[in-house]
Amino acid sequence: MAAVRFLDKDGTFTLDKAENYSYLYLPVANEKGLKAAVTPDFGGDSKVDQNTFLMEPVSAENLHNNRSTRNFWCQIKGIGSWSVTGASAEAELNRFTEEQEESTLTAGFMWQTVIRSSEKYGLSAKVTSFAPLAHAAEIMQVEICNESKAARTITPVAAVPIYGRSADNIRDHRHVTSLLHRITVTTNGVCVRPTMSFDERGHKKNEMVYYVCGMDGEGNSPRDFYPTVDLFIGEGGSFTHPRAVLENRDGVKAGYHTEGKEAVGGIRFEEITLQPGEAKTYTVIIGVTEDADEIRKVAADYATSAQVNKELQKTQNYWQKKVNVKYYTGNEDFDNYMRWVSFQPILRRIYGCSFLPHHDYGKGGRGWRDLWQDCLALLLMNPSGVRQMILDNYGGVRMDGSNATIIGEKQGVFIADRNHITRVWMDHGFWPFLTTKLYIDQTGDIEILLKKVSYFKDRQVERGTAIDEEWDSAYGEIQKTEDNAVYYGSVLEHLLLQNLCAFYEVGDHNIIRLRGADWNDALDMAEEKGESVAFTCAYAGNLRQLADYLKALEKQCGCTEIEILEEMQMLLSDEDTLYTDIRAKQELLKTYTKKCRHNVSGRTVAVAIDELTESLYSKADWMMEYIRQKEWVNDGADHAWFNSYYDNHGNRVEGKYDNNVRMMLTGQVFAIMSGTADEKQVQAVCESADTYLYDKDAGGYRLNTNFHENKFDLGRMFGFAYGEKENGAVFSHMTVMYANALYQRGFIREGYKALQTLADTALDFDTSRIYPGIPEYFNAEGRGMYAYLTGAASWYMLTLITEVFGVKGSFGDLVIEPKLVKEQFDDNGNAGMHLEFAGNTFVIRYHNAEKKDYGAYQISEVAAMPELDIRMEGKKAVISKTSIEKSNGGCYTVNVILK
């Protein structure tokens, strides 16, 4: 029997004795700001942001070191003290022995329940943790049941340590900041309002109240309290062996106040006697607020077990509804797995790239690349509001084609960098068009390209190589003209700037410079001479597809020309000698960026779409052919592939060096995806990747081979142990993009292998040791690392929906072109999915009675209920945009017969 077992079709899973596995945690959060991580023994942490941690911040290693957990004790008269969460010295001593207690964890989106039973104490406990929808709080519900044949007299005690300050204070004045604590005991719990905070923001008056309160299932208040660590653990005690519980000490009463202490939400309830089979329920609420009156409201809203149960059901339903995509392949484990993968982009929106134990860096924000890629999943699940989000995002582009690197707290607000580091990621200009293209395909709203948007402005100019000394905070962060008016350019103009400026920013090999890094942030030590072949391919693909969409714009909207900023005209240069003249390209870009160093003229010129598309096609074609000719490397024998990079000495990175083959996956992905690789080259790349990068036991395709060198003229990744993170781990994001590229190019079996190996590894708990979902990477042993917060989830969804199931938009039409292999149909030859498109619900059902493989079947019949306008275009079934738009909020079942 598998260790992790799914219980339904909604991703709910169970795991016995989950505390026996390291590094497990579940995200528990809501949209009111609460972000928590909960381990099987209810450890982890809880916070609102970097400066507002309710519980002590934890990293992955703290999960087995830290005793500061959400705990609930039963002091059983005449027998002893039992931690119902399994977080006691006794439980730890008995782990992995015959005396270890039985426990079963069950979990779903944003909630977990652990049922634990103790033969020694004759009790069982059901502990559920979740975050209610309306408050920045967690609820821990505890049900104690007497499983013995004799009555049990119990004194229940809840205990949650209250950290109550910034994460910075873990080692920056930990003790001193505890002196700021003002601790008050109320009727239901413990409140901590520090007088002030001091951290990197400076000294500020504190407005936050951190609290833990509790009631029994009927809403009755506790008996007394242990509001400080000293009172709860006692001299020489600990959170896993607290003297207040062991000795059943009296606590303090409501109205008690103390100052300058480490706080704990220690709550002792009235002594009870449970008869055999009798149960009693308790509620513990953990939260943070600026309004002390809210605490009373929260306590009233969840005063009884009935109220808590109602809120739990409401919360479970809410998150299930958020994940409005379902999959049916005949493999229930995979279908459930995909429910979790589809939930992960929602978690990214809440947590950013921080605030889970492995993501112990950053301060919660998302970067530029994250923002655009997370939109991919939104367009597939919840497209309402995405149009404005995309428009606001373009406000982060600078006039030199670079962009703000950190997203502000509010949509459309950008800052250059929290650390004031001038850094340019050369891939950042690539992602916006990819997302905008998907938006246009899903909605048919090609006119968004003409929508006017402002530009970002700060001190960083000339693509991060100079400082604008004229700029100051009074100028603001929006680009202005010589007349001091805000300059607005079309979305199309923004896209042209991002992609054309990249075209000209080349290094010594006429490949776009690597600058601070590309998608691989750990290629960060080749600022001067590094070049990225991988993303030169990507930009070439963008230029070609941008030209395609310009033609569509001309056809659909009837416009024959567009307006661009007057200074931009030089970026459309197409002299015969320019493309091959490295210095001329560099000088042209330098001249342009100097022209828009501070203010821009604000004057625009009209450019014919025909001329513009010709220029874009010309540049793309030249780039692709140049790479085919110059960057195709081999192992000296039978295998060949594309070089991905040049290092900071200007040396080609890949090929055979001293009998060591060096190959990287990134260059292959974008060569294939962009169309740079011809069909024979795609086949050769697949064979080389299978030979040098594929490792089934590690989870699939590694990011690179072992260079056997601390290659610090390219990036810090080579300082990592091989098989870890960016140095040769199976990096989910790039593997999924590899699969996506292969599906796009018609290499279906090869794409399936890449996708399925990731899923199989994740679902093999004995190897991956993670809850369901796709991790950032699998390490050298195949363990999943950095769970939940990865862009790979959006790409996995995108690939499965639009390529594997073949359900995608095309200028607002719904196109159906399945690329399922025979293994993805059930025993009766059926497969399907449920998704939202254009405000309607679609259930797509494939029927492959003969279970033919991809390539052997084709669409024979298509029928929709209710009826829709469906036509065949080659191998594709197309449902027209006009037919779909006749109904908003409708539900359609589309049956597709494959023969």
PDB file of C-alpha atoms in Angstrom, residues 745-830:
ATOM      1  CA  ARG A 745       7.034  20.532 -31.847  1.00  0.00           C
ATOM      2  CA  GLY A 746       5.178  17.217 -32.137  1.00  0.00           C
ATOM      3  CA  PHE A 747       7.538  15.040 -30.077  1.00  0.00           C
ATOM      4  CA  ILE A 748       4.719  13.638 -27.968  1.00  0.00           C
ATOM      5  CA  ARG A 749       6.314  10.506 -26.510  1.00  0.00           C
ATOM      6  CA  GLU A 750       9.393  12.459 -25.501  1.00  0.00           C
ATOM      7  CA  GLY A 751       7.279  15.174 -23.867  1.00  0.00           C
ATOM      8  CA  TYR A 752       5.175  12.606 -22.040  1.00  0.00           C
ATOM      9  CA  LYS A 753       8.312  10.990 -20.643  1.00  0.00           C
ATOM     10  CA  ALA A 754       9.516  14.305 -19.211  1.00  0.00           C
ATOM     11  CA  LEU A 755       6.160  15.183 -17.626  1.00  0.00           C
ATOM     12  CA  GLN A 756       5.280  11.752 -16.330  1.00  0.00           C
ATOM     13  CA  THR A 757       8.640  11.048 -14.721  1.00  0.00           C
ATOM     14  CA  LEU A 758       8.226  14.171 -12.587  1.00  0.00           C
ATOM     15  CA  ALA A 759       4.752  13.085 -11.500  1.00  0.00           C
ATOM     16  CA  ASP A 760       5.784   9.497 -10.860  1.00  0.00           C
ATOM     17  CA  THR A 761       8.700  10.633  -8.701  1.00  0.00           C
ATOM     18  CA  ALA A 762       6.556  13.053  -6.705  1.00  0.00           C
ATOM     19  CA  LEU A 763       3.906  10.393  -6.129  1.00  0.00           C
ATOM     20  CA  ASP A 764       6.495   7.820  -5.031  1.00  0.00           C
ATOM     21  CA  PHE A 765       6.544   8.917  -1.398  1.00  0.00           C
ATOM     22  CA  ASP A 766       9.242   6.420  -0.477  1.00  0.00           C
ATOM     23  CA  THR A 767      11.547   8.425  -2.753  1.00  0.00           C
ATOM     24  CA  SER A 768      10.202  11.970  -2.813  1.00  0.00           C
ATOM     25  CA  ARG A 769       9.175  12.268   0.867  1.00  0.00           C
ATOM     26  CA  ILE A 770       6.767  15.103   0.038  1.00  0.00           C
ATOM     27  CA  TYR A 771       3.052  15.679   0.188  1.00  0.00           C
ATOM     28  CA  PRO A 772       1.303  15.764  -3.228  1.00  0.00           C
ATOM     29  CA  GLY A 773       2.456  18.508  -5.573  1.00  0.00           C
ATOM     30  CA  ILE A 774       5.398  19.443  -7.727  1.00  0.00           C
ATOM     31  CA  PRO A 775       8.506  20.674  -5.856  1.00  0.00           C
ATOM     32  CA  GLU A 776      11.064  23.159  -7.101  1.00  0.00           C
ATOM     33  CA  TYR A 777      13.494  20.299  -7.623  1.00  0.00           C
ATOM     34  CA  PHE A 778      14.380  16.741  -6.712  1.00  0.00           C
ATOM     35  CA  ASN A 779      17.782  16.387  -5.062  1.00  0.00           C
ATOM     36  CA  ALA A 780      20.466  13.778  -5.657  1.00  0.00           C
ATOM     37  CA  GLU A 781      18.465  11.159  -3.706  1.00  0.00           C
ATOM     38  CA  GLY A 782      15.181  12.014  -5.407  1.00  0.00           C
ATOM     39  CA  ARG A 783      13.734  13.877  -2.402  1.00  0.00           C
ATOM     40  CA  GLY A 784      11.422  16.714  -3.355  1.00  0.00           C
ATOM     41  CA  MET A 785      12.752  20.077  -2.211  1.00  0.00           C
ATOM     42  CA  TYR A 786      11.119  23.502  -1.805  1.00  0.00           C
ATOM     43  CA  ALA A 787       7.512  22.356  -1.959  1.00  0.00           C
ATOM     44  CA  TYR A 788       4.557  24.366  -3.264  1.00  0.00           C
ATOM     45  CA  LEU A 789       6.015  27.736  -4.320  1.00  0.00           C
ATOM     46  CA  THR A 790       7.362  27.017  -7.786  1.00  0.00           C
ATOM     47  CA  GLY A 791       6.557  28.372 -11.236  1.00  0.00           C
ATOM     48  CA  ALA A 792       6.737  24.772 -12.437  1.00  0.00           C
ATOM     49  CA  ALA A 793       3.135  24.301 -11.291  1.00  0.00           C
ATOM     50  CA  SER A 794       1.764  26.932 -13.682  1.00  0.00           C
ATOM     51  CA  TRP A 795       3.770  25.437 -16.524  1.00  0.00           C
ATOM     52  CA  TYR A 796       2.671  21.893 -15.695  1.00  0.00           C
ATOM     53  CA  MET A 797      -0.968  23.018 -15.779  1.00  0.00           C
ATOM     54  CA  LEU A 798      -0.444  24.945 -18.982  1.00  0.00           C
ATOM     55  CA  THR A 799       1.232  21.975 -20.667  1.00  0.00           C
ATOM     56  CA  LEU A 800      -1.284  19.386 -19.528  1.00  0.00           C
ATOM     57  CA  ILE A 801      -4.329  21.469 -20.486  1.00  0.00           C
ATOM     58  CA  THR A 802      -3.197  23.115 -23.713  1.00  0.00           C
ATOM     59  CA  GLU A 803      -0.847  20.471 -25.101  1.00  0.00           C
ATOM     60  CA  VAL A 804      -1.638  17.049 -23.595  1.00  0.00           C
ATOM     61  CA  PHE A 805      -5.416  17.408 -23.468  1.00  0.00           C
ATOM     62  CA  GLY A 806      -5.063  19.877 -26.319  1.00  0.00           C
ATOM     63  CA  VAL A 807      -7.724  22.310 -25.097  1.00  0.00           C
ATOM     64  CA  LYS A 808      -6.624  25.854 -25.801  1.00  0.00           C
ATOM     65  CA  GLY A 809      -7.735  29.229 -27.000  1.00  0.00           C
ATOM     66  CA  SER A 810      -6.861  30.675 -30.392  1.00  0.00           C
ATOM     67  CA  PHE A 811      -7.864  34.330 -30.691  1.00  0.00           C
ATOM     68  CA  GLY A 812     -10.947  33.534 -28.587  1.00  0.00           C
ATOM     69  CA  ASP A 813     -11.936  30.322 -30.372  1.00  0.00           C
ATOM     70  CA  LEU A 814     -11.719  27.095 -28.361  1.00  0.00           C
ATOM     71  CA  VAL A 815      -9.477  24.578 -30.110  1.00  0.00           C
ATOM     72  CA  ILE A 816      -9.507  20.852 -29.302  1.00  0.00           C
ATOM     73  CA  GLU A 817      -6.518  18.810 -30.458  1.00  0.00           C
ATOM     74  CA  PRO A 818      -5.629  16.004 -28.025  1.00  0.00           C
ATOM     75  CA  LYS A 819      -2.096  14.664 -27.738  1.00  0.00           C
ATOM     76  CA  LEU A 820      -2.848  11.992 -25.166  1.00  0.00           C
ATOM     77  CA  VAL A 821      -0.884   8.755 -25.341  1.00  0.00           C
ATOM     78  CA  LYS A 822      -2.649   5.440 -24.809  1.00  0.00           C
ATOM     79  CA  GLU A 823      -1.543   5.177 -21.162  1.00  0.00           C
ATOM     80  CA  GLN A 824      -3.537   8.310 -20.352  1.00  0.00           C
ATOM     81  CA  PHE A 825      -6.914   6.746 -21.196  1.00  0.00           C
ATOM     82  CA  ASP A 826      -8.784   4.530 -18.731  1.00  0.00           C
ATOM     83  CA  ASP A 827      -9.603   0.872 -19.327  1.00  0.00           C
ATOM     84  CA  ASN A 828     -12.572   1.870 -21.479  1.00  0.00           C
ATOM     85  CA  GLY A 829     -10.539   4.327 -23.525  1.00  0.00           C
ATOM     86  CA  ASN A 830     -11.915   7.442 -21.836  1.00  0.00           C
TER      87      ASN A 830
END
